[in-house]
């Protein structure tokens, strides 16, 4: 079983998660933050034989598998001010730097 497609990177604004959600609606994906854990999950609905009996797949390549991803996030990121958006099947979660982690300029007296 291959891992779920995810890109995680840091940019000038903070930490960014890009999670593939092909074929999913934003209402079907759940994002939870508890302490220092970011959890993203999707539970595939139960198999519906009424829908599937009319389909004769030639290729069945879109997985739409359930997933449950959890990441421990360093304190240098502000989980409380996280933002999420989903466009064209890509879920993007941005965690800004915590104020105390932002670079500071020290003046010489």
Coordinates of C-alpha atoms in Angstrom, one line a residue:
X1 CA 0.0 0.0 0.0
X2 CA 1.5 3.3 -1.1
X3 CA 1.4 6.4 1.2
X4 CA -1.1 9.1 0.5
X5 CA 0.3 11.8 -1.8
X6 CA 1.4 14.8 0.4
X7 CA 3.9 17.6 -0.1
X8 CA 5.1 19.4 3.0
X9 CA 7.4 22.4 2.8
X10 CA 8.3 25.6 4.5
X11 CA 8.1 29.0 2.7
X12 CA 8.5 32.6 3.9
X13 CA 5.1 32.5 5.6
X14 CA 5.3 29.2 7.5
X15 CA 4.7 25.5 6.9
X16 CA 2.5 24.3 4.0
X17 CA 0.8 21.0 3.5
X18 CA -0.5 20.1 0.1
X19 CA -2.6 16.9 0.2
X20 CA -4.1 15.2 -2.9
X21 CA -7.9 14.9 -2.6
X22 CA -8.8 13.9 -6.1
X23 CA -12.5 13.4 -6.6
X24 CA -13.4 14.6 -3.0
X25 CA -15.5 17.5 -1.9
X26 CA -14.2 19.7 0.8
X27 CA -17.1 18.7 3.1
X28 CA -15.8 15.1 3.0
X29 CA -12.4 15.9 4.4
X30 CA -11.9 16.5 8.1
X31 CA -9.1 18.6 9.6
X32 CA -8.6 18.5 13.4
X33 CA -6.0 20.3 15.5
X34 CA -5.3 19.0 19.0
X35 CA -2.4 20.2 21.0
X36 CA 0.6 19.9 18.5
X37 CA -1.0 17.4 16.2
X38 CA -2.6 18.2 12.8
X39 CA -4.8 15.4 11.6
X40 CA -6.4 15.2 8.1
X41 CA -8.8 12.4 7.3
X42 CA -11.3 11.1 4.8
X43 CA -13.5 8.1 5.3
X44 CA -14.7 6.4 2.1
X45 CA -18.5 5.8 2.1
X46 CA -19.6 2.2 2.3
X47 CA -19.7 0.4 -1.0
X48 CA -23.1 0.8 -2.7
X49 CA -24.0 -2.2 -4.8
X50 CA -26.8 -0.2 -6.5
X51 CA -24.3 2.3 -8.0
X52 CA -21.6 -0.2 -8.8
X53 CA -23.8 -2.8 -10.5
X54 CA -24.3 -0.3 -13.4
X55 CA -20.6 0.4 -13.9
X56 CA -18.4 -1.8 -16.0
X57 CA -15.0 -0.2 -15.4
X58 CA -12.5 -0.3 -18.3
X59 CA -9.9 1.3 -16.0
X60 CA -10.5 2.0 -12.3
X61 CA -7.5 4.2 -11.5
X62 CA -8.9 6.9 -9.1
X63 CA -8.4 5.4 -5.7
X64 CA -10.6 7.5 -3.4
X65 CA -9.3 5.5 -0.5
X66 CA -9.9 6.4 3.1
X67 CA -6.9 8.1 4.7
X68 CA -6.0 9.3 8.2
X69 CA -2.8 11.5 8.2
X70 CA -1.4 12.9 11.5
X71 CA 1.6 15.2 11.9
X72 CA 3.3 16.5 15.0
X73 CA 3.9 20.2 14.4
X74 CA 6.8 22.1 16.0
X75 CA 6.0 25.0 18.3
X76 CA 7.6 27.4 15.9
X77 CA 4.3 27.2 13.9
X78 CA 1.0 28.7 15.0
X79 CA -1.6 26.0 14.7
X80 CA -4.3 28.3 16.0
X81 CA -4.0 30.6 13.0
X82 CA -3.9 27.8 10.4
X83 CA -5.8 28.2 7.1
X84 CA -7.1 25.6 4.7
X85 CA -8.4 25.7 1.1
X86 CA -9.2 23.2 -1.5
X87 CA -8.9 23.9 -5.2
X88 CA -9.1 21.4 -8.0
X89 CA -8.6 18.4 -5.7
X90 CA -5.6 19.8 -3.8
X91 CA -6.1 20.6 -0.1
X92 CA -3.7 23.3 1.0
X93 CA -3.1 23.9 4.8
X94 CA -0.9 26.8 5.8
X95 CA 0.5 27.1 9.3
X96 CA 2.1 30.5 9.9
X97 CA 5.2 31.0 12.0
X98 CA 4.5 31.7 15.6
X99 CA 5.4 35.3 16.5
X100 CA 8.2 34.1 18.8
X101 CA 9.7 32.1 15.9
X102 CA 9.8 35.0 13.4
X103 CA 13.2 36.4 12.7
X104 CA 14.0 39.4 14.9
X105 CA 16.4 42.3 14.3
X106 CA 18.6 43.1 17.3
X107 CA 19.6 46.7 17.6
X108 CA 23.1 47.5 18.8
X109 CA 23.2 50.0 21.7

